[in-house]
Coordinates of C-alpha atoms in Angstrom, one line a residue:
X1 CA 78.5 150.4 73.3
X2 CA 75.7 151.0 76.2
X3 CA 77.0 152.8 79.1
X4 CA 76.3 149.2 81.0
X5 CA 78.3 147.5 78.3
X6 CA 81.3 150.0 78.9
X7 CA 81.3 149.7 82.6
X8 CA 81.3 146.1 82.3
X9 CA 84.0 146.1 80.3
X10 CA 85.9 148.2 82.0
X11 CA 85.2 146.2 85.0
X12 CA 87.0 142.9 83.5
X13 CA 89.9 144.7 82.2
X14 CA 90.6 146.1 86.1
X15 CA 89.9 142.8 87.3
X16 CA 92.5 141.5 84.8
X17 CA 95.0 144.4 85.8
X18 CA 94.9 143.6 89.6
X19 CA 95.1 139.5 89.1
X20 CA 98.2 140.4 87.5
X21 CA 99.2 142.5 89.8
X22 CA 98.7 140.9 93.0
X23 CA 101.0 138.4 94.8
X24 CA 100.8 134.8 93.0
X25 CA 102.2 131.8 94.8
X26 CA 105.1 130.6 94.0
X27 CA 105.8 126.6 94.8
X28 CA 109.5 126.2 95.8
X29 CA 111.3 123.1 94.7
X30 CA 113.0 121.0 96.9
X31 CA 116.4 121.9 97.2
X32 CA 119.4 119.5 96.0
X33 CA 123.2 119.7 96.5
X34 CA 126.2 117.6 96.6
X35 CA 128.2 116.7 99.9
X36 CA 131.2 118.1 99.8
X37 CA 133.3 113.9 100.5
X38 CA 137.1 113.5 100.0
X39 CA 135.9 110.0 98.8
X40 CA 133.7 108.4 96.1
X41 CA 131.1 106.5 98.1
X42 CA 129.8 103.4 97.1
X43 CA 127.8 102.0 100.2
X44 CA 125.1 104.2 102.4
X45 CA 123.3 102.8 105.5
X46 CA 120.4 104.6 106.8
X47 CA 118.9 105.4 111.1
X48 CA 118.2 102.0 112.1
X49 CA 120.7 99.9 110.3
X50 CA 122.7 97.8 112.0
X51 CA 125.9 99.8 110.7
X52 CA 124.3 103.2 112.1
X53 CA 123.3 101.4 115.4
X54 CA 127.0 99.9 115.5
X55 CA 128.4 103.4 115.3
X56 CA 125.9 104.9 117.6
X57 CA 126.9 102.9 120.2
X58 CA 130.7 102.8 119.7
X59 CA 133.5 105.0 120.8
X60 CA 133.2 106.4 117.3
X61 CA 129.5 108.1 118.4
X62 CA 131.5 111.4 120.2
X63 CA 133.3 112.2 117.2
X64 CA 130.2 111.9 115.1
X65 CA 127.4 113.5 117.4
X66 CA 125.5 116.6 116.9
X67 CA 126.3 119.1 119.5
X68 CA 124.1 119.3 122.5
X69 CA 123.9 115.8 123.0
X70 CA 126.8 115.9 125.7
X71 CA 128.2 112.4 124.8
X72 CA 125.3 110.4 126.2
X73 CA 124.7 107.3 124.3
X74 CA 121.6 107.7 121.7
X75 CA 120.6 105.0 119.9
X76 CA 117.8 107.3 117.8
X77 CA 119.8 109.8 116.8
X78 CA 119.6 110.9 112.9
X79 CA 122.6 109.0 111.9
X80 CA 123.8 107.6 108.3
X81 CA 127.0 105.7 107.7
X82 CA 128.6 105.9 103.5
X83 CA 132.1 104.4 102.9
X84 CA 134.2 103.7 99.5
X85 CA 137.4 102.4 98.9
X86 CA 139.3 105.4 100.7
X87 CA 137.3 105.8 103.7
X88 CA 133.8 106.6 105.4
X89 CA 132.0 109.2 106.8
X90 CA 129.6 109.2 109.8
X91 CA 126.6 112.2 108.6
X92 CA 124.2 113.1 111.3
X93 CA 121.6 116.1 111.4
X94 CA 121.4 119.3 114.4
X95 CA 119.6 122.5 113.8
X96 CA 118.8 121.1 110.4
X97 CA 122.4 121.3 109.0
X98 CA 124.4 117.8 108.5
X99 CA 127.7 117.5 109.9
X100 CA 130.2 115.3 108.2
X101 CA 132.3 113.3 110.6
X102 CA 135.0 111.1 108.7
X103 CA 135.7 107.5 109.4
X104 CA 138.6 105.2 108.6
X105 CA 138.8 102.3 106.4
X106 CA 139.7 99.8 109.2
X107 CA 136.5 101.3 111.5
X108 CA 134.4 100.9 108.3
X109 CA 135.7 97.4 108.0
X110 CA 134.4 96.3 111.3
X111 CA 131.5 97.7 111.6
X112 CA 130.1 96.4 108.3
X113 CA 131.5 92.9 108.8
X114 CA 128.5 92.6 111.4
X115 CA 126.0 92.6 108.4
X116 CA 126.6 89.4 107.2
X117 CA 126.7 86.9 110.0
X118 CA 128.6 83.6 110.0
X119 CA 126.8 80.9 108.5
X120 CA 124.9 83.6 105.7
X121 CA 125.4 83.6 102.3
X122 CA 128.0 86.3 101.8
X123 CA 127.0 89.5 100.3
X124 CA 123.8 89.5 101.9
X125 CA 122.3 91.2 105.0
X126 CA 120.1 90.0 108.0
X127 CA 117.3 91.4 109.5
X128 CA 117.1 93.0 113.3
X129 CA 114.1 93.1 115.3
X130 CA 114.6 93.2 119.1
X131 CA 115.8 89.7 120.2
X132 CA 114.9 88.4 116.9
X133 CA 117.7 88.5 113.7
X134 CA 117.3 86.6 110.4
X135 CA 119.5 86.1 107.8
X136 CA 119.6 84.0 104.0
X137 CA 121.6 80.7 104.5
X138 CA 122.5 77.8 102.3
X139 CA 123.5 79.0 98.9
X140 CA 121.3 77.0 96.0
X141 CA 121.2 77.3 92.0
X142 CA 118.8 75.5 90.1
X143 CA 120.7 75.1 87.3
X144 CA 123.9 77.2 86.0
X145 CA 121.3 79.4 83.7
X146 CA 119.3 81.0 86.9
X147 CA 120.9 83.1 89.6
X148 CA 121.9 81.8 93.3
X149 CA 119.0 81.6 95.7
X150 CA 119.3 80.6 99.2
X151 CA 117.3 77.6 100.5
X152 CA 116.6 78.2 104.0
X153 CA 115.9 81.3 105.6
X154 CA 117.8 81.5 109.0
X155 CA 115.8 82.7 111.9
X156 CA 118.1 83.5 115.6
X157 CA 115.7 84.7 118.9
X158 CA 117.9 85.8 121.9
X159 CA 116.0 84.3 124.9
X160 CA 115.7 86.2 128.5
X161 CA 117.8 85.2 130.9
X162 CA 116.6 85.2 134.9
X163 CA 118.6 88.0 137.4
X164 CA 122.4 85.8 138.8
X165 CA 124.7 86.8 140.6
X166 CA 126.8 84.7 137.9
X167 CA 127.4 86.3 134.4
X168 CA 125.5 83.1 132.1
X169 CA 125.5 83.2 128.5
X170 CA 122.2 84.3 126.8
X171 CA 120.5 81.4 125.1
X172 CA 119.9 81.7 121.4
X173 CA 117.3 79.3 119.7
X174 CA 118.0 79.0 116.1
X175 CA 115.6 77.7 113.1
X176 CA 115.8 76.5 109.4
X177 CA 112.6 77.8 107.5
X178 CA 112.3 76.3 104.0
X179 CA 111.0 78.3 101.5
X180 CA 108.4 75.7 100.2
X181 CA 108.3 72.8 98.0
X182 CA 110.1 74.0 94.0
X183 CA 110.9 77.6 96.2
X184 CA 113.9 79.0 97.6
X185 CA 114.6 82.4 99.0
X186 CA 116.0 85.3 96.8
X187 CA 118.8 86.9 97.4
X188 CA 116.8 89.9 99.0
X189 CA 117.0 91.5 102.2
X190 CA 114.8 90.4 104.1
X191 CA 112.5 93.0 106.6
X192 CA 111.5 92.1 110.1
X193 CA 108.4 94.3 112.0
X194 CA 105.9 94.2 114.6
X195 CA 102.6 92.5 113.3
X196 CA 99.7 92.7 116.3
X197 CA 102.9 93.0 118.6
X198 CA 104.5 90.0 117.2
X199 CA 107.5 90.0 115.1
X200 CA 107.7 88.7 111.6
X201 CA 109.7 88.1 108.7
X202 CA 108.9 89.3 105.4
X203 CA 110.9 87.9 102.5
X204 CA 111.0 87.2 98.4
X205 CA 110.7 83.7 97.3
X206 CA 112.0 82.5 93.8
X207 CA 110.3 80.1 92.1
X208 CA 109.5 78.2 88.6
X209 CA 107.6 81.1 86.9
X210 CA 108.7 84.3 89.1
X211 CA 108.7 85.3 92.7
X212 CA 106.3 85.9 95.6
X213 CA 106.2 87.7 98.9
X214 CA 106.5 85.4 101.8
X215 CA 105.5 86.3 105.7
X216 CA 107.5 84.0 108.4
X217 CA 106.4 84.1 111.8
X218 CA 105.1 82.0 114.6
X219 CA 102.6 79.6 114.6
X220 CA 100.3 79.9 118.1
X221 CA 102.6 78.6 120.6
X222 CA 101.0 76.3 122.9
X223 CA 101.3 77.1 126.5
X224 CA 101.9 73.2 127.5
X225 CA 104.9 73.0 125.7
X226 CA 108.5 73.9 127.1
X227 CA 109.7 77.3 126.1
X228 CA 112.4 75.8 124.1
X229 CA 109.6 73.9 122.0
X230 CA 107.8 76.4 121.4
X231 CA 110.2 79.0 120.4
X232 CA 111.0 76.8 117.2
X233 CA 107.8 77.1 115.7
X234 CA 108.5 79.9 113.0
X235 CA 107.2 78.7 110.0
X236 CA 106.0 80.7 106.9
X237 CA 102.6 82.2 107.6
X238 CA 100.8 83.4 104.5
X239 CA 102.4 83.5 100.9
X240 CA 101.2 86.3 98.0
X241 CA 100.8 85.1 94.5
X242 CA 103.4 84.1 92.0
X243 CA 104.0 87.1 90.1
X244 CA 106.4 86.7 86.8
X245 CA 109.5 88.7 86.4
X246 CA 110.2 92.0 84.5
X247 CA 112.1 92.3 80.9
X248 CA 115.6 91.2 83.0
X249 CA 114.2 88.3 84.9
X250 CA 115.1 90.2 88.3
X251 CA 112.7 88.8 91.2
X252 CA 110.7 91.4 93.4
X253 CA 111.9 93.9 95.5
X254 CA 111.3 94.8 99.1
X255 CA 111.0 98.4 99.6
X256 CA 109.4 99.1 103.3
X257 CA 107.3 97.9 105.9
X258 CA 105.4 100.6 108.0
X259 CA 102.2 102.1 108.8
X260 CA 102.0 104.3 105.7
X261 CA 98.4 104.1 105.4
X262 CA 97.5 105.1 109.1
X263 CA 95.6 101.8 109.1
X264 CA 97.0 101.0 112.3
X265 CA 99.0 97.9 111.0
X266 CA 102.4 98.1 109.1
X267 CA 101.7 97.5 105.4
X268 CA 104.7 96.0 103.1
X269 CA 105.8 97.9 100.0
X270 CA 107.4 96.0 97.3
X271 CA 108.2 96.4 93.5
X272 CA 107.6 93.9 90.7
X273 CA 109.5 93.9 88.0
X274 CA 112.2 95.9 89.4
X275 CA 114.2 96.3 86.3
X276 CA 111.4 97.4 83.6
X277 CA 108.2 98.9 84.2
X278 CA 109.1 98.9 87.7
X279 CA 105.3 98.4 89.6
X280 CA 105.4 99.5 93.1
X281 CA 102.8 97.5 95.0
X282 CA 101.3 98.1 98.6
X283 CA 100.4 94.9 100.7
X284 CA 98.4 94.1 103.7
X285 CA 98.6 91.0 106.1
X286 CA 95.7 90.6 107.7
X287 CA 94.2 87.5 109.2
X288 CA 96.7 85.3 107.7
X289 CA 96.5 86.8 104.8
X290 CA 98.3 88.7 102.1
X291 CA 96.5 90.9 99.8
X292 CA 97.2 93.8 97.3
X293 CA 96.0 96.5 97.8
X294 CA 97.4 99.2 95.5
X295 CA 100.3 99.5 92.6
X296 CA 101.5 102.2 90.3
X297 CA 104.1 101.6 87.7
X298 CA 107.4 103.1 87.0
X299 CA 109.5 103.0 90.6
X300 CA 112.2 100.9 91.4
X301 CA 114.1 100.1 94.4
X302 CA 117.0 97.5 92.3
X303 CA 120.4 98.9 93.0
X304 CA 122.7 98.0 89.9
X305 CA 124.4 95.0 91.1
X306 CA 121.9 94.9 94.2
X307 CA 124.9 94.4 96.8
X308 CA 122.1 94.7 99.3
X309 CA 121.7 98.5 98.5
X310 CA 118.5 100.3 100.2
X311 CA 117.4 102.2 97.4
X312 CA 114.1 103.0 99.1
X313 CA 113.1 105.0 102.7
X314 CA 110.5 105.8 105.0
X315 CA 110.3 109.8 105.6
X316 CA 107.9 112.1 107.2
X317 CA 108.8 115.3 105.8
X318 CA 105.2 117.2 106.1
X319 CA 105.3 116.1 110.0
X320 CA 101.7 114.4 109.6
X321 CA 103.0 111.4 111.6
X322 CA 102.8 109.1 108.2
X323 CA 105.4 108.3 106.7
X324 CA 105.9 109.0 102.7
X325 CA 108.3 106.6 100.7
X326 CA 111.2 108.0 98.9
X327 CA 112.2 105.9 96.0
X328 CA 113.7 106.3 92.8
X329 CA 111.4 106.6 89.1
X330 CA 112.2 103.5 86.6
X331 CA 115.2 104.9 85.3
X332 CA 117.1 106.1 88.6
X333 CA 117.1 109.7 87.7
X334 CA 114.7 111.1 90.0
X335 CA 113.6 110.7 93.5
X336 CA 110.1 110.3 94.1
X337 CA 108.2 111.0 97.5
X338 CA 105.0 108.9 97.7
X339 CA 102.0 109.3 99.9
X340 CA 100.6 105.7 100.7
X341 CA 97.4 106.5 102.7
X342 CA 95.2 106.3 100.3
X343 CA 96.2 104.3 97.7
X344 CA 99.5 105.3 95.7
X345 CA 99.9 108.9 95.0
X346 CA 102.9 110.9 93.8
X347 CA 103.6 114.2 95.7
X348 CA 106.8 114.9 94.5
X349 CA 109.4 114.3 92.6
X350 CA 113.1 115.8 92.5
X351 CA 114.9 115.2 89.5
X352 CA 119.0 114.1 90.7
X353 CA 122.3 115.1 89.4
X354 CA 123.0 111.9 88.5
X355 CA 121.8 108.3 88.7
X356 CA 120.4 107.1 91.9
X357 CA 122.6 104.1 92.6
X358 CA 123.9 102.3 96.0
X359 CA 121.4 104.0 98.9
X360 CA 118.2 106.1 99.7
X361 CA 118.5 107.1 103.6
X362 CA 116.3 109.8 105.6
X363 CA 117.7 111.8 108.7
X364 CA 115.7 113.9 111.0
X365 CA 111.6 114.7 111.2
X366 CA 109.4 116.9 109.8
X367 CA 110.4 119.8 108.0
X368 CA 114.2 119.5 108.9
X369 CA 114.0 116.0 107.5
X370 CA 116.9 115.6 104.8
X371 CA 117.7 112.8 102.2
X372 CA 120.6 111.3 101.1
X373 CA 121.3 109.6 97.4
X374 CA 123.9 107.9 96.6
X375 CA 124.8 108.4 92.7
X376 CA 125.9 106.2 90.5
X377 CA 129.5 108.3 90.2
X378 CA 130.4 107.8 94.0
X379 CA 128.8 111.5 95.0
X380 CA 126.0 111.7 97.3
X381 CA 123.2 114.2 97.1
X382 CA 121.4 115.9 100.0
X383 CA 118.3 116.8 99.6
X384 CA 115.8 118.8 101.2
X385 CA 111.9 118.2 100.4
X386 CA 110.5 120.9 102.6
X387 CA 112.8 124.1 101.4

């Protein structure tokens, strides 16, 4: 070998040495462990539901509360409410550690019976935005071969009341929207949000040949009429296409509705075929309109049983100010964190210690951000994407 050929050589082999040698990065799985519950849960509620809010704002909230928050009344702070047969518990995040604050059966009891206003089909769950609440109504089956469906979708919008001396009782304006002619609503929960700084509905229709997506709002109210006119003109706004059902004939699934795409307007994330190849799909309403705009198959957001489980949530774990969507894989037995802004992609995905089952909730920001699965054998995992 030339004296060149040697030096080379020796070059490559030192090169090889010192690659070996020096630091290589090592990428740190998120972190998973089991709450330590004197209970088997089998119900989870997430910041935001009507459950969390209700205990938030309760007598309960002291008991429950992070230190350093001095008892004021917060109706933001990282709260999740789980129950079972034997009890609750109240789980809120400080300093990024969770603090377990047990609950009661009878407290449990009432605050969940709030869910599922009177007139509703029982079992199911309304929708809060603001003054505005909607809930599924008027229980209706097709024939005794296809599951119950509701056909109206119940819309109630709290009116403001002028300063009185008097106390006066805050007006409510309630109305009926009909699914469409051969539709009814399905049993999902629907999702109210902010549209161009109006509120809307977003719900699941049922129909000969599968299911759509369906957006309720307002029509434009004109300014002529009385107020009371023209609060009553919710109506359904823009429909997607019929899509058919997966291998068990389930209807589609509503996952989210936020600005995951920093597009400046909340997009809906839904799932077709929930119970097979499970196809998450990304939606915009814009100008009327609904369109697809992304999917990626196997996700699922079906609880077994449904029960109006929320087996999906909104989390901002890299502290980008977008939020990611944590839902389960196809099968349940893994959490997957997806980035929506631009188009689907996967960035993680943390395999569970059991089946992901009856709720998917996120407390906390950022890098102390932590989430919550409920398993299919009453334990709850805890998990931490940014370890």
């Amino acid at each position: 070998m030339s004296e060149r050929g040697a030096r080379s050589a020796l070059l490559a082999v030192s090169l090889l040495v010192a690659s070996s040698l020096s630091p290589q990065p090592v990428r740190a799985d998120p972190v998973v462990t089991i709450l330590d519950l004197p209970f088997r849960a089998r119900a989870m509620r997430g910041p935001g539901s009507e459950v969390s809010l209700a205990v938030a704002t309760s007598g309960l909230l002291p008991l429950a509360r992070p230190k350093g928050l001095k008892g004021e009344v917060v109706e933001d702070v990282p709260l999740a409410v789980l129950w079972g047969d034997e009890g609750g518990a109240a789980l809120t995040l400080a300093d990024g550690k969770v603090a377990t604050t047990l609950l009661g059966v009878e407290a449990i009891d009432g605050l969940i019976a709030s869910e599922t206003p009177r007139g509703a089909i029982p079992g199911t769950r309304r929708a809060t935005l603001g003054a505005v609440s909607a809930y599924l109504s008027d229980s209706v089956r097709p024939n005794a071969s296809e599951p119950e469906r509701a056909a109206t979708l119940t819309i109630r919008e709290r009116q403001p009341v002028g300063m009185s001396a008097d106390p006066k009782p805050v007006p409510i304006v309630t109305t009926a929207v009909a699914a469409g002619a051969g539709a009814a609503f399905a049993l999902r929960r629907p999702i109210a949000a902010l549209v161009d700084g109006r509120p809307v509905v977003v719900a699941v229709t049922a129909q000969s040949g599968g299911s759509a997506l369906a957006v309720v709002g307002k029509t434009t109210t004109d300014a002529n009429k009385p107020p009371a006119e023209a609060d009553k003109a919710w109506t359904v706004l823009a429909r997607s296409p019929v899509q058919e059902p997966g291998a068990g004939g389930q209807a589609l699934t509503l996952a989210a509705i936020g600005d995951v795409s920093k597009a400046g307007q909340p997009r809906i994330v839904a799932v077709a075929a929930p119970d097979g190849a499970g196809i998450l799909q990304l939606w915009a309403y814009e100008g009327g309109v609904l369109r697809l705009i992304g999917e990626a198959p196997g996700y699922t957001t079906l609880a077994p049983g449904e029960g109006g489980a929320d087996l999906s949530a909104l989390v901002d774990a890299d502290g980008d100010g977008v939020p990611e969507l944590a839902v389960p894989v196809a099968d349940r037995s893994g959490l997957a964190i997806l980035s929506l802004k631009d188009g689907i992609r996967e960035v993680k995905r943390v395999p569970l210690p059991g089946l992901a089952a009856f709720g998917v909730a996120a407390i906390g920001q950022g890098t102390r951000t932590r989430l919550l699965v409920g398993l299919a054998d009453g334990r709850v995992a805890l998990i931490s994407p940014q370890p």
